[in-house]
């Protein structure tokens, strides 16, 4: 296959870009608006902040932001964190479920397959092009969000374990791929635009929730202990679990004795523990989580191609 | 003579326990024929055409399209179905460009544009604004612009008014005559088929009931009226008429005394076979699949 086969100005690539011009413009608009908000937070938003307290990696909430732009800065970041964390995956479900399901529903997919285009090549193009656009757009936003966080790294809004972890992490760049694959699988199974988007979304949310449930177990945690007298140890980072320690060293639920010494002795409590991920676990945790999302994506993509191959001659 | 389409024991079942749409279907369509594909609703016509076009996978059996597997010869096969799907948001010009982009090695832009121009269509019109006849014209331009060697037509003209249908059939047949394209078209309009086709495949119960050149098939049958013994012939259909019977028979030797013998029309031949699904199949040697011919020889 020659290089021109992948040129945006010709062939199947041109066709798919031309067919979904409207959706591509909408995506570009979303990326531009969100990038604009983040650029504001990075520039004028940050320079208008007055930091009160001591910002330190050793203290979770050592400093707070005051100043002219503090309120707007906080709301812009909360808003963009939701936009960056969830919208790309939703857009991806639309690209996989609706855009592919609609073509199968209308029969225009069959129109393409009766030209000189095999169904496998058609599906690959319908997956690769949105995947590139989604990952590139989301990547730009994550980089900008990280640039904003790097300006005042220890503010609550900018720490992964106190703010929104998603917008700072490569996981949100992988989630659109999972959404796209789930949408495409639903599209091939249902061959309906709306039903496919619905089923694709449910599947994406289910798999995303599964990843969310296991994510804190994806990297070994650290545990710190406190004595009976001093109570819970201080821990900066993401807390996974905490409770009491018994004489045998077992971790049990806190019996909630308060200062009641007799109660503690009664329950054989010899100390307290906090288990979690310190700030330094950000990259190993996020990379393993990204890997898990990509592995799930690969499995769904394989199922999608299998479904296509069962239905048509490829 | 080269083979455009050859089925061997082709089976297609929709769902595991459903009755088969195609059930051990075997035949051969020689190149250059314009063949009608006829059969009652649900006989498997659309299924056969969709498998040949590479849009559907058969359950078992084999189908060779222009000497390749279905789907391997996409570039050389044209397909047009009744729903004629087109992208509604594209203009006519963009739809033609789509044909050019997706058939890079074969596209004849001038020819496709010519078909559209014959219908005096403005290339800037959006597909969603076109009438049924105009849409069919654009779909036909896409299908013929790739210069197919085999054209598969699944009742593409069924929803058109007689004038538009006549015009577009004319375009199609002129193309086939000029380029020697093999055509397999399903239709319920026998008059249209009788004008256009020189070959016939009659599907019933998922198999070929009649297959061959139309002249050969008509020549093998007689419409007889009278009284007497027809037992040495194959009687496809017979019914009482006046003081005797009128029967459509497949002759085996001369018809005896006392019978008035006529050549049946294509319509009479088709109707008799459609009304008598239990009549034995007749497939002329040129239309029998290679496997079947080998079996006969042995």
Coordinates of C-alpha atoms in Angstrom, one line a residue, chain A residues 44-227:
Chain A
X44 CA -3.5 35.6 34.4
X45 CA -5.2 33.1 36.7
X46 CA -2.0 32.1 38.4
X47 CA -0.4 35.5 38.5
X48 CA -3.5 36.9 40.3
X49 CA -3.1 34.4 43.1
X50 CA -1.7 35.3 46.5
X51 CA -0.5 32.2 48.4
X52 CA -1.1 32.1 52.1
X53 CA 0.8 29.6 54.2
X54 CA 3.7 27.3 53.4
X55 CA 3.4 25.2 50.3
X56 CA 5.3 22.1 50.9
X57 CA 5.3 18.5 49.6
X58 CA 5.4 17.3 53.2
X59 CA 2.0 18.8 54.1
X60 CA -1.2 18.0 52.3
X61 CA -3.0 21.4 52.8
X62 CA -0.2 23.6 53.9
X63 CA -1.1 26.6 51.7
X64 CA -4.3 28.1 50.3
X65 CA -4.8 30.6 47.4
X66 CA -6.2 34.0 48.0
X67 CA -6.2 37.1 45.7
X68 CA -8.2 38.6 42.9
X69 CA -8.4 35.5 40.7
X70 CA -8.4 32.8 43.4
X71 CA -12.2 32.1 43.1
X72 CA -12.3 32.1 39.4
X73 CA -9.0 30.0 39.3
X74 CA -10.6 27.3 41.6
X75 CA -13.8 27.1 39.6
X76 CA -12.1 27.1 36.2
X77 CA -9.9 24.2 37.3
X78 CA -12.8 22.3 38.8
X79 CA -14.8 22.8 35.6
X80 CA -11.9 21.9 33.2
X81 CA -11.0 18.9 35.4
X82 CA -14.5 17.4 34.8
X83 CA -14.2 18.4 31.0
X84 CA -10.8 16.8 30.6
X85 CA -11.5 13.7 32.7
X86 CA -14.9 12.6 31.3
X87 CA -15.8 14.4 28.0
X88 CA -13.1 12.8 25.8
X89 CA -14.3 9.3 26.7
X90 CA -17.9 10.3 26.1
X91 CA -16.9 11.8 22.7
X92 CA -15.1 8.6 21.9
X93 CA -18.2 6.5 22.7
X94 CA -20.1 8.7 20.3
X95 CA -17.4 8.3 17.6
X96 CA -17.4 4.5 18.0
X97 CA -21.1 3.9 18.7
X98 CA -23.0 6.5 16.9
X99 CA -20.7 7.2 13.9
X100 CA -20.2 3.5 13.1
X101 CA -23.7 2.4 14.2
X102 CA -25.3 5.0 12.0
X103 CA -23.4 3.8 9.0
X104 CA -24.5 0.2 9.6
X105 CA -28.1 1.3 10.3
X106 CA -28.3 3.4 7.1
X107 CA -26.4 0.9 5.0
X108 CA -23.8 3.4 4.0
X109 CA -21.2 1.0 5.5
X110 CA -22.3 -1.6 2.9
X111 CA -21.9 1.2 0.3
X112 CA -18.3 1.5 1.2
X113 CA -17.7 -2.2 1.3
X114 CA -19.1 -2.5 -2.3
X115 CA -16.4 -0.1 -3.4
X116 CA -12.8 -1.3 -3.4
X117 CA -12.7 -1.2 0.4
X118 CA -12.7 -4.2 2.6
X119 CA -14.7 -4.1 5.8
X120 CA -11.6 -4.6 7.9
X121 CA -9.9 -1.6 6.3
X122 CA -13.0 0.4 6.7
X123 CA -13.3 -0.4 10.4
X124 CA -9.6 0.3 10.9
X125 CA -9.9 3.7 9.4
X126 CA -13.0 4.4 11.4
X127 CA -11.1 3.6 14.6
X128 CA -7.6 4.9 13.9
X129 CA -8.6 8.4 12.7
X130 CA -10.8 9.3 15.7
X131 CA -8.3 7.6 18.0
X132 CA -5.6 9.9 16.7
X133 CA -7.8 13.0 17.0
X134 CA -9.0 12.1 20.5
X135 CA -5.6 11.2 21.9
X136 CA -4.0 14.3 20.4
X137 CA -6.7 16.7 21.7
X138 CA -6.8 15.1 25.1
X139 CA -3.0 15.0 25.2
X140 CA -2.8 18.8 24.6
X141 CA -5.3 19.4 27.4
X142 CA -3.5 17.1 29.9
X143 CA -0.2 18.8 29.1
X144 CA -1.7 22.3 29.6
X145 CA -3.3 21.1 32.9
X146 CA 0.0 19.8 34.1
X147 CA 1.6 23.1 33.1
X148 CA -1.0 24.9 35.3
X149 CA -0.3 22.6 38.2
X150 CA 3.5 23.0 37.8
X151 CA 3.1 26.7 38.5
X152 CA 1.8 26.2 42.1
X153 CA 2.3 22.5 42.6
X154 CA 1.2 22.1 46.3
X155 CA -2.2 23.9 46.1
X156 CA -5.1 21.5 46.8
X157 CA -6.4 22.0 43.2
X158 CA -3.1 20.9 41.7
X159 CA -2.2 17.9 43.8
X160 CA -3.3 14.6 42.3
X161 CA -4.4 13.1 45.6
X162 CA -6.4 16.2 46.8
X163 CA -7.6 17.6 43.5
X164 CA -8.8 15.7 40.5
X165 CA -6.3 13.0 39.7
X166 CA -7.7 12.3 36.2
X167 CA -6.9 15.6 34.5
X168 CA -3.2 15.4 35.4
X169 CA -2.7 11.8 34.3
X170 CA -2.1 9.8 31.1
X171 CA -5.1 7.6 32.1
X172 CA -7.4 10.2 30.6
X173 CA -5.6 9.9 27.3
X174 CA -6.2 6.1 27.3
X175 CA -9.9 6.3 28.4
X176 CA -11.0 7.7 25.0
X177 CA -9.5 4.6 23.3
X178 CA -11.5 2.3 25.6
X179 CA -14.6 4.4 24.9
X180 CA -14.0 4.2 21.2
X181 CA -13.5 0.4 21.3
X182 CA -16.7 -0.1 23.4
X183 CA -18.7 2.1 21.1
X184 CA -17.5 0.3 18.1
X185 CA -18.2 -3.2 19.6
X186 CA -21.7 -2.1 20.5
X187 CA -22.2 -0.6 17.0
X188 CA -21.2 -3.9 15.3
X189 CA -23.5 -5.9 17.6
X190 CA -26.5 -3.6 17.5
X191 CA -26.1 -1.9 14.1
X192 CA -28.1 1.1 15.4
X193 CA -26.8 4.6 16.0
X194 CA -28.6 5.4 19.3
X195 CA -28.7 1.9 20.9
X196 CA -25.0 1.5 20.1
X197 CA -24.0 4.8 21.9
X198 CA -26.1 3.8 24.9
X199 CA -24.6 0.3 25.2
X200 CA -21.1 1.6 24.5
X201 CA -21.5 4.1 27.2
X202 CA -22.7 1.6 29.8
X203 CA -19.8 -0.7 28.8
X204 CA -17.3 2.1 29.1
X205 CA -18.6 3.2 32.5
X206 CA -18.6 -0.4 33.7
X207 CA -15.0 -1.0 32.7
X208 CA -13.9 2.4 33.9
X209 CA -15.5 1.7 37.3
X210 CA -13.7 -1.6 37.5
X211 CA -10.4 0.1 36.8
X212 CA -11.3 2.7 39.4
X213 CA -12.1 0.0 42.0
X214 CA -8.8 -1.8 41.5
X215 CA -6.5 1.2 40.8
X216 CA -5.3 1.7 44.4
X217 CA -4.1 -1.9 44.4
X218 CA -2.2 -1.6 41.2
X219 CA 1.0 -0.6 43.0
X220 CA 2.2 -1.6 46.5
X221 CA 1.0 0.7 49.2
X222 CA 3.0 2.2 52.1
X223 CA 1.8 1.9 55.6
X224 CA 2.7 4.1 58.6
X225 CA 1.9 3.4 62.2
X226 CA 1.0 5.5 65.3
X227 CA 1.0 4.5 68.9

